[in-house]
mmCIF file with all atom_site columns, C-alpha atoms in Angstrom:
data_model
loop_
_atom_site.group_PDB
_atom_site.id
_atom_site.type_symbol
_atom_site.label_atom_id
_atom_site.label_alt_id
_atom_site.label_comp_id
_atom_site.label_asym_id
_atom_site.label_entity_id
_atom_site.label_seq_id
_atom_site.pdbx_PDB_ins_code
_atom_site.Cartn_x
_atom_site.Cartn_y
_atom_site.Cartn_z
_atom_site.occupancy
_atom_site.B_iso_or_equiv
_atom_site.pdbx_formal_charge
_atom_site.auth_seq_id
_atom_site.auth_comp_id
_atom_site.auth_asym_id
_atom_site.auth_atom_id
_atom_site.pdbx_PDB_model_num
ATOM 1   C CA . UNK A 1 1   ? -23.437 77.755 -186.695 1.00 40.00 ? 10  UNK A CA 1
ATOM 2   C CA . UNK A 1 2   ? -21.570 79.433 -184.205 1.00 41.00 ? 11  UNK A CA 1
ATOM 3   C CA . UNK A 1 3   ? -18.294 81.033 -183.813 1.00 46.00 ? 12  UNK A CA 1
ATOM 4   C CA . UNK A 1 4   ? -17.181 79.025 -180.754 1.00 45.00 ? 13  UNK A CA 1
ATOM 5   C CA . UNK A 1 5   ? -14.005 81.023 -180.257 1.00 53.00 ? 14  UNK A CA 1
ATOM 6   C CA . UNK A 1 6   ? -12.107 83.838 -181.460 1.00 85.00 ? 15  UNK A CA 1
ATOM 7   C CA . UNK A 1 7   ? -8.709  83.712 -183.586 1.00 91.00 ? 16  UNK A CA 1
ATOM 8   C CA . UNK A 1 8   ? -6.284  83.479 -181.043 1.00 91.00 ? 17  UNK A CA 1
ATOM 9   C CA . UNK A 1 9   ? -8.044  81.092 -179.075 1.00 90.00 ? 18  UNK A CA 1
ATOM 10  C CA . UNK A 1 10  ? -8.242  78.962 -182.748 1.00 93.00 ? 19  UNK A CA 1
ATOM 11  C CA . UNK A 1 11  ? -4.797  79.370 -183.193 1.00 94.00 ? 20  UNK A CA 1
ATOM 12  C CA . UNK A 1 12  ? -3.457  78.490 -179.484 1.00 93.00 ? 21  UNK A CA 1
ATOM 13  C CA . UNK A 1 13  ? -5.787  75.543 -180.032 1.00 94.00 ? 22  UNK A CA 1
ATOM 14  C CA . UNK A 1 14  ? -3.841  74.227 -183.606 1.00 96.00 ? 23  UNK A CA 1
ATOM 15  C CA . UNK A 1 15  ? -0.736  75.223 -181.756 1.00 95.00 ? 24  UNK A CA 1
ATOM 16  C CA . UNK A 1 16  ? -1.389  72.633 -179.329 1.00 95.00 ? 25  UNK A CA 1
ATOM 17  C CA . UNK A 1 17  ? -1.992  69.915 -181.194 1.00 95.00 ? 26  UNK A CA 1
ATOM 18  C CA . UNK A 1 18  ? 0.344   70.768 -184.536 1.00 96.00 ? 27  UNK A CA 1
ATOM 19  C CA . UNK A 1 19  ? 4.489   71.526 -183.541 1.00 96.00 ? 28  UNK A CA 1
ATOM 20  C CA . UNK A 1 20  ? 5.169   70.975 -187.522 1.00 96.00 ? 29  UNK A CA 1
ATOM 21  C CA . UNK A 1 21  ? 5.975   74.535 -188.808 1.00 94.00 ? 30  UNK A CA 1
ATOM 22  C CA . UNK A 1 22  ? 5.021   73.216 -192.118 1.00 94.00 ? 31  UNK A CA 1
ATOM 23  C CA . UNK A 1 23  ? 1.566   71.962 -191.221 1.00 96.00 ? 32  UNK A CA 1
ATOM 24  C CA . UNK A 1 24  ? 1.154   75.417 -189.559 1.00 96.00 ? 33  UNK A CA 1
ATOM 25  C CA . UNK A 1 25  ? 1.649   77.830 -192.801 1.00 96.00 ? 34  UNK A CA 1
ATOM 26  C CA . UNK A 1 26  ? -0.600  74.882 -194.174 1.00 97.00 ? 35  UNK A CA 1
ATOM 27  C CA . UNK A 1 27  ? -3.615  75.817 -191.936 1.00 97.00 ? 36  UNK A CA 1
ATOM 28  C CA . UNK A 1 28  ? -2.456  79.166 -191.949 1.00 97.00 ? 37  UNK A CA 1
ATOM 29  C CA . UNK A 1 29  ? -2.672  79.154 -196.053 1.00 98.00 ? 38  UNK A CA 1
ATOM 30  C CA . UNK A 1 30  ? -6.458  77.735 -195.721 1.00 98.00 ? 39  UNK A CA 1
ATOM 31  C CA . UNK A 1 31  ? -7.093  80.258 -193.418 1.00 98.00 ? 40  UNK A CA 1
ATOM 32  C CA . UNK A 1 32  ? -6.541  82.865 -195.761 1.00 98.00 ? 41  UNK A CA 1
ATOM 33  C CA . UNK A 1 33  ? -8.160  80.771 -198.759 1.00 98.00 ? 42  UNK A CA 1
ATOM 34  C CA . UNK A 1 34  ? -11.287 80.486 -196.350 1.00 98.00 ? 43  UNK A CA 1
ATOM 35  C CA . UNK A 1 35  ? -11.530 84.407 -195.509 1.00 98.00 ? 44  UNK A CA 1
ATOM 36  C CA . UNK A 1 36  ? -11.396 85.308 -199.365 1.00 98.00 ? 45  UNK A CA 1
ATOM 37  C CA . UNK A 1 37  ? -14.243 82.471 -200.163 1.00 98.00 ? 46  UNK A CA 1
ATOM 38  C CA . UNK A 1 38  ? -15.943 83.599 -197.549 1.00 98.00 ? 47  UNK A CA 1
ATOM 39  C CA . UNK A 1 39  ? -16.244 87.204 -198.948 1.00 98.00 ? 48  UNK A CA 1
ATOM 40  C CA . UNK A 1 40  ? -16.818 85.654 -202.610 1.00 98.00 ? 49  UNK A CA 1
ATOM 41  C CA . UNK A 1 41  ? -20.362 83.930 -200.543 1.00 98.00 ? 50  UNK A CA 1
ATOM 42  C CA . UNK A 1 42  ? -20.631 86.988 -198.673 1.00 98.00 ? 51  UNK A CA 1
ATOM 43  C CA . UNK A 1 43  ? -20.406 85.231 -195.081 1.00 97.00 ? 52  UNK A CA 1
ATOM 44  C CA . UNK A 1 44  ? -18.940 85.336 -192.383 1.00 96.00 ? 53  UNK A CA 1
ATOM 45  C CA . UNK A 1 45  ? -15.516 86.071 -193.231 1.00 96.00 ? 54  UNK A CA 1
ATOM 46  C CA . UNK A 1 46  ? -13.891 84.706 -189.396 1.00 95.00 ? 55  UNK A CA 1
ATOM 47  C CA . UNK A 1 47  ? -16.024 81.755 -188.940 1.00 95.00 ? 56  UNK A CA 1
ATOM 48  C CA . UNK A 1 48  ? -14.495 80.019 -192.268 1.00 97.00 ? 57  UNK A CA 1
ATOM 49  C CA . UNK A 1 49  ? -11.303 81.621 -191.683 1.00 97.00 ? 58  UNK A CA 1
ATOM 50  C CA . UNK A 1 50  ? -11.303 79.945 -188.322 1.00 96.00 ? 59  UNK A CA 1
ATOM 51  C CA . UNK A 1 51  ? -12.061 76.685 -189.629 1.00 97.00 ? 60  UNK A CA 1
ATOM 52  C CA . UNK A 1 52  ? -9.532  76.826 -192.352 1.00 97.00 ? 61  UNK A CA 1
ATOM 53  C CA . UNK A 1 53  ? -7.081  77.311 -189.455 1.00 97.00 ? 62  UNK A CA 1
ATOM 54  C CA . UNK A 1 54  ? -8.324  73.829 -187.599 1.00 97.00 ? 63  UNK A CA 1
ATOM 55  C CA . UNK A 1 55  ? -9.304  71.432 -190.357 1.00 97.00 ? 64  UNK A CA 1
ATOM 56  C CA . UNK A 1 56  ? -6.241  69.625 -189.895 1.00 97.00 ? 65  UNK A CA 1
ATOM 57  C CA . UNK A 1 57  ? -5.986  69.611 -186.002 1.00 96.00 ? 66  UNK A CA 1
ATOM 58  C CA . UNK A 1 58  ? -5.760  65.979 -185.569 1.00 96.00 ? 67  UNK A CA 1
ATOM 59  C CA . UNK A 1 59  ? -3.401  64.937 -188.702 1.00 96.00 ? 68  UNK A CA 1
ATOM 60  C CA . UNK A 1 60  ? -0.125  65.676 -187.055 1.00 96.00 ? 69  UNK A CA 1
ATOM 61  C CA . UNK A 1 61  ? -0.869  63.070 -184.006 1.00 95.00 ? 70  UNK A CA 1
ATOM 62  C CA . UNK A 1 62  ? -2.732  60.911 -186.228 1.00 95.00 ? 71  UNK A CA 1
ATOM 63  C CA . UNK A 1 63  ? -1.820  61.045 -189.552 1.00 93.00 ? 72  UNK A CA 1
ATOM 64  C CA . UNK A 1 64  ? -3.307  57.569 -190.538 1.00 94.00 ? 73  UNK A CA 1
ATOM 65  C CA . UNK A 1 65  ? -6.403  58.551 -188.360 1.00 94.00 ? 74  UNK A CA 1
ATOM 66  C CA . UNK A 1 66  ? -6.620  61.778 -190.229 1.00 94.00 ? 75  UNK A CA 1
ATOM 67  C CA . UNK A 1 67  ? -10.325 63.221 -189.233 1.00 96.00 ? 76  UNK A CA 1
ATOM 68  C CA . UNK A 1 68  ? -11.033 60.048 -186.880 1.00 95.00 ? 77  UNK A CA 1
ATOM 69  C CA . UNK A 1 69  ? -10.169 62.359 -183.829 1.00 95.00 ? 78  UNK A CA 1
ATOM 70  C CA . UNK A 1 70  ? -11.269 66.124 -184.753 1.00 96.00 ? 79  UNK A CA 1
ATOM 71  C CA . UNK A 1 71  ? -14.847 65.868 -182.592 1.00 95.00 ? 80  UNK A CA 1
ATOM 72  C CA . UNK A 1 72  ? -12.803 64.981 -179.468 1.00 95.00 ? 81  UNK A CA 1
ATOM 73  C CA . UNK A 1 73  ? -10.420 67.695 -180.206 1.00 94.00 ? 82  UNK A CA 1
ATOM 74  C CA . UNK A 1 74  ? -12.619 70.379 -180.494 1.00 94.00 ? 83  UNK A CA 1
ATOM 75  C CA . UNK A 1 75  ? -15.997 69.419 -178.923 1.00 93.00 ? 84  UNK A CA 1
ATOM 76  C CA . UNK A 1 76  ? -14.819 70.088 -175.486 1.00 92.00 ? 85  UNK A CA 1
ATOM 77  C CA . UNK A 1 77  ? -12.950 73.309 -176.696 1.00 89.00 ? 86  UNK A CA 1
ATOM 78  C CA . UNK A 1 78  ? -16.669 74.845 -177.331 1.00 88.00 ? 87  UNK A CA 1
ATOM 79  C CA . UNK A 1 79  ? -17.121 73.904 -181.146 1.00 92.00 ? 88  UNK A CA 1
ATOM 80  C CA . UNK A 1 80  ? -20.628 72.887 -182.368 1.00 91.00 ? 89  UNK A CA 1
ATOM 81  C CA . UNK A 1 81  ? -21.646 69.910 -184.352 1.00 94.00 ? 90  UNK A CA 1
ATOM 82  C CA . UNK A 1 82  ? -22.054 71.981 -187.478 1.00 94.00 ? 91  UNK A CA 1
ATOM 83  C CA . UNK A 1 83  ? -18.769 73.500 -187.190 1.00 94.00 ? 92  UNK A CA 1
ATOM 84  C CA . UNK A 1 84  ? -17.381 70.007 -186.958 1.00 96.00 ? 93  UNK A CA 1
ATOM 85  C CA . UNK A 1 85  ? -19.141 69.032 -189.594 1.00 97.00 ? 94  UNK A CA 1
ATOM 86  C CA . UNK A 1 86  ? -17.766 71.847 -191.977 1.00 96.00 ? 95  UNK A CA 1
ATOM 87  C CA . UNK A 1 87  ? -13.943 70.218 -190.830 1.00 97.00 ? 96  UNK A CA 1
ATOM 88  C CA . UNK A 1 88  ? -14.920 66.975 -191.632 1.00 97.00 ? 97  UNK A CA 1
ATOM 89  C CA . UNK A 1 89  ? -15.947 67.323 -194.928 1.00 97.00 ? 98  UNK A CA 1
ATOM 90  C CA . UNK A 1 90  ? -12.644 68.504 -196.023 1.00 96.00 ? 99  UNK A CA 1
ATOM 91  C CA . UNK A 1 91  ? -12.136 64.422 -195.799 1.00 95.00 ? 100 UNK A CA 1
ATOM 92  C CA . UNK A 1 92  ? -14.819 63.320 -198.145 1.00 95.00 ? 101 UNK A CA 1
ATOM 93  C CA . UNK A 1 93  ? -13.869 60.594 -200.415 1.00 92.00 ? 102 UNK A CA 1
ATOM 94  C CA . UNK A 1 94  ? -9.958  60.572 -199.151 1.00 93.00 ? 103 UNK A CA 1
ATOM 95  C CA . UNK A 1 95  ? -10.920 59.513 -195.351 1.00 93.00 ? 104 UNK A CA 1
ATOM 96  C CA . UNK A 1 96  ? -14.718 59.650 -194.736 1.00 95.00 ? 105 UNK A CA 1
ATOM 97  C CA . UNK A 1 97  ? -18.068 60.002 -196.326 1.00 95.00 ? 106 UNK A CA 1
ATOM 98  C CA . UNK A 1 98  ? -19.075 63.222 -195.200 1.00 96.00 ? 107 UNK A CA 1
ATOM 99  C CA . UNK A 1 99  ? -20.161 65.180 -197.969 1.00 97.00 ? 108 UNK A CA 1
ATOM 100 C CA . UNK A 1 100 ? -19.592 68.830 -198.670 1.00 98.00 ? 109 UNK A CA 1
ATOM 101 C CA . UNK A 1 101 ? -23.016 70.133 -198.664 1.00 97.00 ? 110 UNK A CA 1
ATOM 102 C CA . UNK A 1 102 ? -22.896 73.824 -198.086 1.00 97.00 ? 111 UNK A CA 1
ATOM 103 C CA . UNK A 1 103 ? -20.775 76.445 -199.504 1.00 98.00 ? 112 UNK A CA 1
ATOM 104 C CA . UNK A 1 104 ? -18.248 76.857 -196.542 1.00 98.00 ? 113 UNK A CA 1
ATOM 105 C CA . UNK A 1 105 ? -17.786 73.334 -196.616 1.00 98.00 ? 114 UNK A CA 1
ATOM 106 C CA . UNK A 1 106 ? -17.416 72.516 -200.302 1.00 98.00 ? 115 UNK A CA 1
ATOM 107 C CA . UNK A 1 107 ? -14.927 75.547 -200.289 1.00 98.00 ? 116 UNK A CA 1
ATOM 108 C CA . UNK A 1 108 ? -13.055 73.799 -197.386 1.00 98.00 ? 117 UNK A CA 1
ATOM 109 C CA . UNK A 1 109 ? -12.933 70.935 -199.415 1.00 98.00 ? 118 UNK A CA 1
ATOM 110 C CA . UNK A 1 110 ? -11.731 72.582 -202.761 1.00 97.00 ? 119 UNK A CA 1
ATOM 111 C CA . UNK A 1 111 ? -9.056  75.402 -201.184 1.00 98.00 ? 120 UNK A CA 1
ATOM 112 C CA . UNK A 1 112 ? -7.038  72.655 -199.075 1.00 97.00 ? 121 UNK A CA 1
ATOM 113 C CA . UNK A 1 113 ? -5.448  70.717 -202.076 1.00 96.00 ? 122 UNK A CA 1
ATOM 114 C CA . UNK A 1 114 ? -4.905  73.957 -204.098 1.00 98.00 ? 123 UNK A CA 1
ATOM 115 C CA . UNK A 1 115 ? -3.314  75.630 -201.261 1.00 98.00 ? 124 UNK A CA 1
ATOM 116 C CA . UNK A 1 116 ? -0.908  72.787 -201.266 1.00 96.00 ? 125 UNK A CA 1
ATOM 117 C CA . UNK A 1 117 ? -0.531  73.389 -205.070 1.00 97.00 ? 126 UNK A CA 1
ATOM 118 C CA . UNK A 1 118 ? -0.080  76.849 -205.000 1.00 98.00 ? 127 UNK A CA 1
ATOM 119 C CA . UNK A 1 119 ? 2.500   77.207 -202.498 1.00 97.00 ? 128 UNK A CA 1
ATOM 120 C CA . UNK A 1 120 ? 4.806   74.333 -204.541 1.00 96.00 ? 129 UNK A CA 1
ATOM 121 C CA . UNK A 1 121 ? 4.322   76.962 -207.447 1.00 97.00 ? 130 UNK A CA 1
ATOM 122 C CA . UNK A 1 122 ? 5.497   80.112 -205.276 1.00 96.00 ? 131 UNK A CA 1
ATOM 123 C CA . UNK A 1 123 ? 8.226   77.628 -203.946 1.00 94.00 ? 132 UNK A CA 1
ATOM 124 C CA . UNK A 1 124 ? 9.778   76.935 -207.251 1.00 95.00 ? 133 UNK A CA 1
ATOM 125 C CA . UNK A 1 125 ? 9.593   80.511 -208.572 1.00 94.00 ? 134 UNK A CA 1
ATOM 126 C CA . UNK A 1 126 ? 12.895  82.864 -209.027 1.00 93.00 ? 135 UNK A CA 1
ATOM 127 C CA . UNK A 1 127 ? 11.220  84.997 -206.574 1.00 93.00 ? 136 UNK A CA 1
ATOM 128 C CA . UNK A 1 128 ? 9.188   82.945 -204.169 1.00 94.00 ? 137 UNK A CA 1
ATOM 129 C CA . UNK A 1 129 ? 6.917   85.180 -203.716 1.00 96.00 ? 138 UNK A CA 1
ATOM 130 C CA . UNK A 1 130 ? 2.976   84.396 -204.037 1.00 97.00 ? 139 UNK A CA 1
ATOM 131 C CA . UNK A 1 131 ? 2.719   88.509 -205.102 1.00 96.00 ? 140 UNK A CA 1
ATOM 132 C CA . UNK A 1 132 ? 3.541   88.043 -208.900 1.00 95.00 ? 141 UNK A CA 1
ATOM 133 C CA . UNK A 1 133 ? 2.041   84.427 -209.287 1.00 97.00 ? 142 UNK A CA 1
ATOM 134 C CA . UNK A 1 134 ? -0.648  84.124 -211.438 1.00 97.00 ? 143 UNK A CA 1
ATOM 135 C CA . UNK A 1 135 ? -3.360  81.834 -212.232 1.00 98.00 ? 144 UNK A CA 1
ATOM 136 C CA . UNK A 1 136 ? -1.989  80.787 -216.376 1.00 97.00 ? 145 UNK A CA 1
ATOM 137 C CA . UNK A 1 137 ? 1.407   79.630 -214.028 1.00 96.00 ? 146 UNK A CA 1
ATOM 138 C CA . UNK A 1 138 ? -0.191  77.735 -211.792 1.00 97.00 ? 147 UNK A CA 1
ATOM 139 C CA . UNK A 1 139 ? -2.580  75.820 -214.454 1.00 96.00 ? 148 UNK A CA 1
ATOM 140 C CA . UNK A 1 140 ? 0.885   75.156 -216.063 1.00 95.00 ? 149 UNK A CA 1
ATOM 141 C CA . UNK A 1 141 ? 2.525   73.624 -213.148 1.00 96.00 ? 150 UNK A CA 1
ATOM 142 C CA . UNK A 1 142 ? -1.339  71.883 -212.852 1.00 95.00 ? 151 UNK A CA 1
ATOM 143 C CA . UNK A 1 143 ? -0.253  70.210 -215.802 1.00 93.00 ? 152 UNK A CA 1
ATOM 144 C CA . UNK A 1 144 ? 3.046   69.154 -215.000 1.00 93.00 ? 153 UNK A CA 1
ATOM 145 C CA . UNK A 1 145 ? 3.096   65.668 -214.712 1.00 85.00 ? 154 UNK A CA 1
ATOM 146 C CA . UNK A 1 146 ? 4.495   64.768 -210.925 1.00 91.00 ? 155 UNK A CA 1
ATOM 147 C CA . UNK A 1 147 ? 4.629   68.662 -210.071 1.00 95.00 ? 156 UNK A CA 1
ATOM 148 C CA . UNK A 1 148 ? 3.478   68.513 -206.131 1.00 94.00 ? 157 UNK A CA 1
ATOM 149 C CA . UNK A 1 149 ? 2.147   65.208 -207.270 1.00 92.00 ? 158 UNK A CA 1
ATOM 150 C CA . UNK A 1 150 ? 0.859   65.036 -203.481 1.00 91.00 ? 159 UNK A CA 1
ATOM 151 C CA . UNK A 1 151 ? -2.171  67.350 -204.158 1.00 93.00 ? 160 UNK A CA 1
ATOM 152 C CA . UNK A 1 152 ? -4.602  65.800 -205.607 1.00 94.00 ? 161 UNK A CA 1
ATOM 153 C CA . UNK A 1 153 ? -6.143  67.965 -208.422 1.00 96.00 ? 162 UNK A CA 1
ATOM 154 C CA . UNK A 1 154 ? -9.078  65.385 -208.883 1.00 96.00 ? 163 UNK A CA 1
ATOM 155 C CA . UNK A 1 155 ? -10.403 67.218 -205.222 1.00 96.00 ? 164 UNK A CA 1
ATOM 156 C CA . UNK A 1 156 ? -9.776  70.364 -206.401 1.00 97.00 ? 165 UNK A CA 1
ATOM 157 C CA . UNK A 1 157 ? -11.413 69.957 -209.711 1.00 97.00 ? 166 UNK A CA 1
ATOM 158 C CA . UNK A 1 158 ? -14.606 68.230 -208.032 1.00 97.00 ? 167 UNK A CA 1
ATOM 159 C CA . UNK A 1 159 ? -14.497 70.956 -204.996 1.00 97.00 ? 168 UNK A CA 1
ATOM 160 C CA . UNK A 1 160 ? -15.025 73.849 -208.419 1.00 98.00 ? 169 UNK A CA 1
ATOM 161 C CA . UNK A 1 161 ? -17.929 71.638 -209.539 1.00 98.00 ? 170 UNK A CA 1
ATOM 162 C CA . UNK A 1 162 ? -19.690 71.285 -206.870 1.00 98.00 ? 171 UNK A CA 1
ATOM 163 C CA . UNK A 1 163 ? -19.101 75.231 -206.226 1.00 98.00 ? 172 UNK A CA 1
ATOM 164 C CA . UNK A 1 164 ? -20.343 75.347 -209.446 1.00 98.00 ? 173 UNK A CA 1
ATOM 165 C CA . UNK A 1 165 ? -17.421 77.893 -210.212 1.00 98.00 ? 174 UNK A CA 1
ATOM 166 C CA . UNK A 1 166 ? -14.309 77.729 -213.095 1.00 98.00 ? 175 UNK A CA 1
ATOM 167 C CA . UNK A 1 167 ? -11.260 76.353 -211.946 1.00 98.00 ? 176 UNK A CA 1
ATOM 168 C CA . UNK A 1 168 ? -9.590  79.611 -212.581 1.00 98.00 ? 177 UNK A CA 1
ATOM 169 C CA . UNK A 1 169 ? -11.957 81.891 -210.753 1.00 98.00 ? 178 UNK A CA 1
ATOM 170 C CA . UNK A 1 170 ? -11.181 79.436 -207.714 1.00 98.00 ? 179 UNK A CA 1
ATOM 171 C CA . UNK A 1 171 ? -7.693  79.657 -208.113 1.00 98.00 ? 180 UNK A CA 1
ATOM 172 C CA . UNK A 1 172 ? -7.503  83.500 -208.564 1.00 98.00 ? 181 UNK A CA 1
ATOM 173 C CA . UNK A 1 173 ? -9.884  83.391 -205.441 1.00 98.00 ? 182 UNK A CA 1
ATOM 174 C CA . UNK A 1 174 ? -7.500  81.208 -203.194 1.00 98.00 ? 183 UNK A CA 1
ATOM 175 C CA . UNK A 1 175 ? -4.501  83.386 -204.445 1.00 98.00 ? 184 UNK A CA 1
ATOM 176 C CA . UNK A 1 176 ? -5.716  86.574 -203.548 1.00 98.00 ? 185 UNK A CA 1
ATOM 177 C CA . UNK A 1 177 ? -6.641  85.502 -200.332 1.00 98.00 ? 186 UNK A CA 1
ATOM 178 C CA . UNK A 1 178 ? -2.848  83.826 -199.960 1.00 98.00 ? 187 UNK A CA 1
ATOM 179 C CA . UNK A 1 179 ? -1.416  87.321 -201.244 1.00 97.00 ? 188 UNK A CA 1
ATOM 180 C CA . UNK A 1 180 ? -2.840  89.178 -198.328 1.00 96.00 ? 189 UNK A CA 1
ATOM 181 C CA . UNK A 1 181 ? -1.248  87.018 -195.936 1.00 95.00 ? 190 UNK A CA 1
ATOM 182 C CA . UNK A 1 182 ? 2.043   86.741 -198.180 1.00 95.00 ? 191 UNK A CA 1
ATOM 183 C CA . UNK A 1 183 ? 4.846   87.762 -195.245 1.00 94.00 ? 192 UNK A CA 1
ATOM 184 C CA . UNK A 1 184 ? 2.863   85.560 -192.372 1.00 93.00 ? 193 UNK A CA 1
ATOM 185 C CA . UNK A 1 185 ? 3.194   82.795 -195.187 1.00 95.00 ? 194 UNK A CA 1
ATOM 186 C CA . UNK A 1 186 ? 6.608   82.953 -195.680 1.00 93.00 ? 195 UNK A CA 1
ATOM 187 C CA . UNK A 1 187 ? 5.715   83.422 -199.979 1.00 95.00 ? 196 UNK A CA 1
ATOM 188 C CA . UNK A 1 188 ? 6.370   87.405 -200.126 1.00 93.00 ? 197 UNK A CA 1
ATOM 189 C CA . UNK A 1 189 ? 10.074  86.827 -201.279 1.00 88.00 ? 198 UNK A CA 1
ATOM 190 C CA . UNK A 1 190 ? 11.255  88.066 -198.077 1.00 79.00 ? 199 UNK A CA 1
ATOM 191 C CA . UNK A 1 191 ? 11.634  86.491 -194.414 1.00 54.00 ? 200 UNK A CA 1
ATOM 192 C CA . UNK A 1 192 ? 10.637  82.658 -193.080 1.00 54.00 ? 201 UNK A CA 1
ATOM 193 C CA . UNK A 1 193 ? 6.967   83.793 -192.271 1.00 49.00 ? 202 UNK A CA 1
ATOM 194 C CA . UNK A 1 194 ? 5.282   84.387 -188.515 1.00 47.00 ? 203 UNK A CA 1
ATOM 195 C CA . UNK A 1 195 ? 4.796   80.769 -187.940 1.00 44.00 ? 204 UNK A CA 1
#
C-alpha cells in the first residue's frame, strides 16, 4: 500500500468534493482516530490518517450512493486499489460487502461511528471540550436510549471484535487521538475549529 499523496494534497482533495463544514470536522475527527490506531498497530501513522481524512469523499454528492463513487474519485488522483479498498470497507454491512480484513481497515470501520458518538458527548457537555471527557461518560451517553441515535453502536461494537480489543480501550484510543486535535476540532471549549 502506498501513500499516494501527502496531507495537504488529501485534504485539498476532500475539500473539493465536501463544502459541509460539518462533514469536514467529521473526516477531520477520523483522521485523528486513524493516526492514534495507527500508533496502537505500530504503522504508518499518515497513511491511515490520510484515509481517515477521505473515507467519506463521495457522501456529500451522493449521499444515497454513499461508497458507489469513491474509486472514481480517487483512482485518477493517484490512490491504489488497496488504499481504496481500506475506504470501502468503512461501508461493510451499511452499503457494501467489503469486509474489513486488516487492521487499518477494521479500525476505519470501528473509529467512524464512535467519532460521531463522541463528539455528540463533547457537544452536550458544560464545557464542550473533548479535554476532560472520559471514557465511563461516554459509555453512559452509549447507553442513553436515542442519545446520537444516528451512530450506530452495533458497528462500533463489531469494529472492537473484530479488533479483538475492549470497547473501552477503543474508545480511550479514539479520544486521545481526538484530544490532540481538540482546537482544529472545534471540542477544546474554545473557538469554531480550523475547518
Amino acid at each position: 500500500m502506498q501513500l499516494a499523496q501527502n496531507r495537504e494534497q488529501a485534504l485539498a482533495l476532500l475539500y473539493a468534493h465536501t463544502q459541509s463544514a460539518h462533514l469536514r470536522q467529521h473526516a477531520l475527527s477520523v483522521e485523528a482516530a486513524m493516526r492514534a490506531m495507527a500508533r496502537h498497530f505500530h504503522e504508518d501513522a499518515s497513511l491511515w490518517g490520510v484515509l481517515g481524512l477521505l473515507h467519506d469523499i463521495d457522501y456529500e454528492q451522493y449521499p444515497d450512493e454513499h461508497l458507489q463513487h469513491t474509486e472514481e474519485m480517487l483512482q485518477p488522483a493517484g490512490w491504489d486499489a488497496s488504499c481504496i479498498r481500506a475506504i470501502l470497507s468503512h461501508g461493510y454491512g451499511l452499503c457494501n460487502d467489503v469486509e474489513p480484513k486488516s487492521n487499518l481497515e477494521k479500525s476505519l470501520y470501528a473509529v467512524d461511528e464512535l467519532t460521531g458518538l463522541i463528539t455528540a458527548c463533547v457537544l452536550v457537555r458544560p464545557s464542550r471540550s473533548i479535554l476532560d471527557l472520559e471514557v465511563k461518560s461516554v459509555k453512559k451517553k452509549w447507553k442513553t436510549k436515542g442519545f446520537a441515535a444516528g451512530c450506530k453502536r452495533e458497528v462500533i461494537l463489531d469494529g472492537a471484535a473484530r479488533l479483538g480489543m475492549e470497547l473501552d480501550t477503543l474508545i480511550q484510543l479514539v479520544l486521545d487521538g481526538m484530544r490532540e486535535q481538540a482546537h482544529a476540532l472545534g471540542l477544546d471549549g474554545g473557538q469554531e475549529g480550523l475547518i
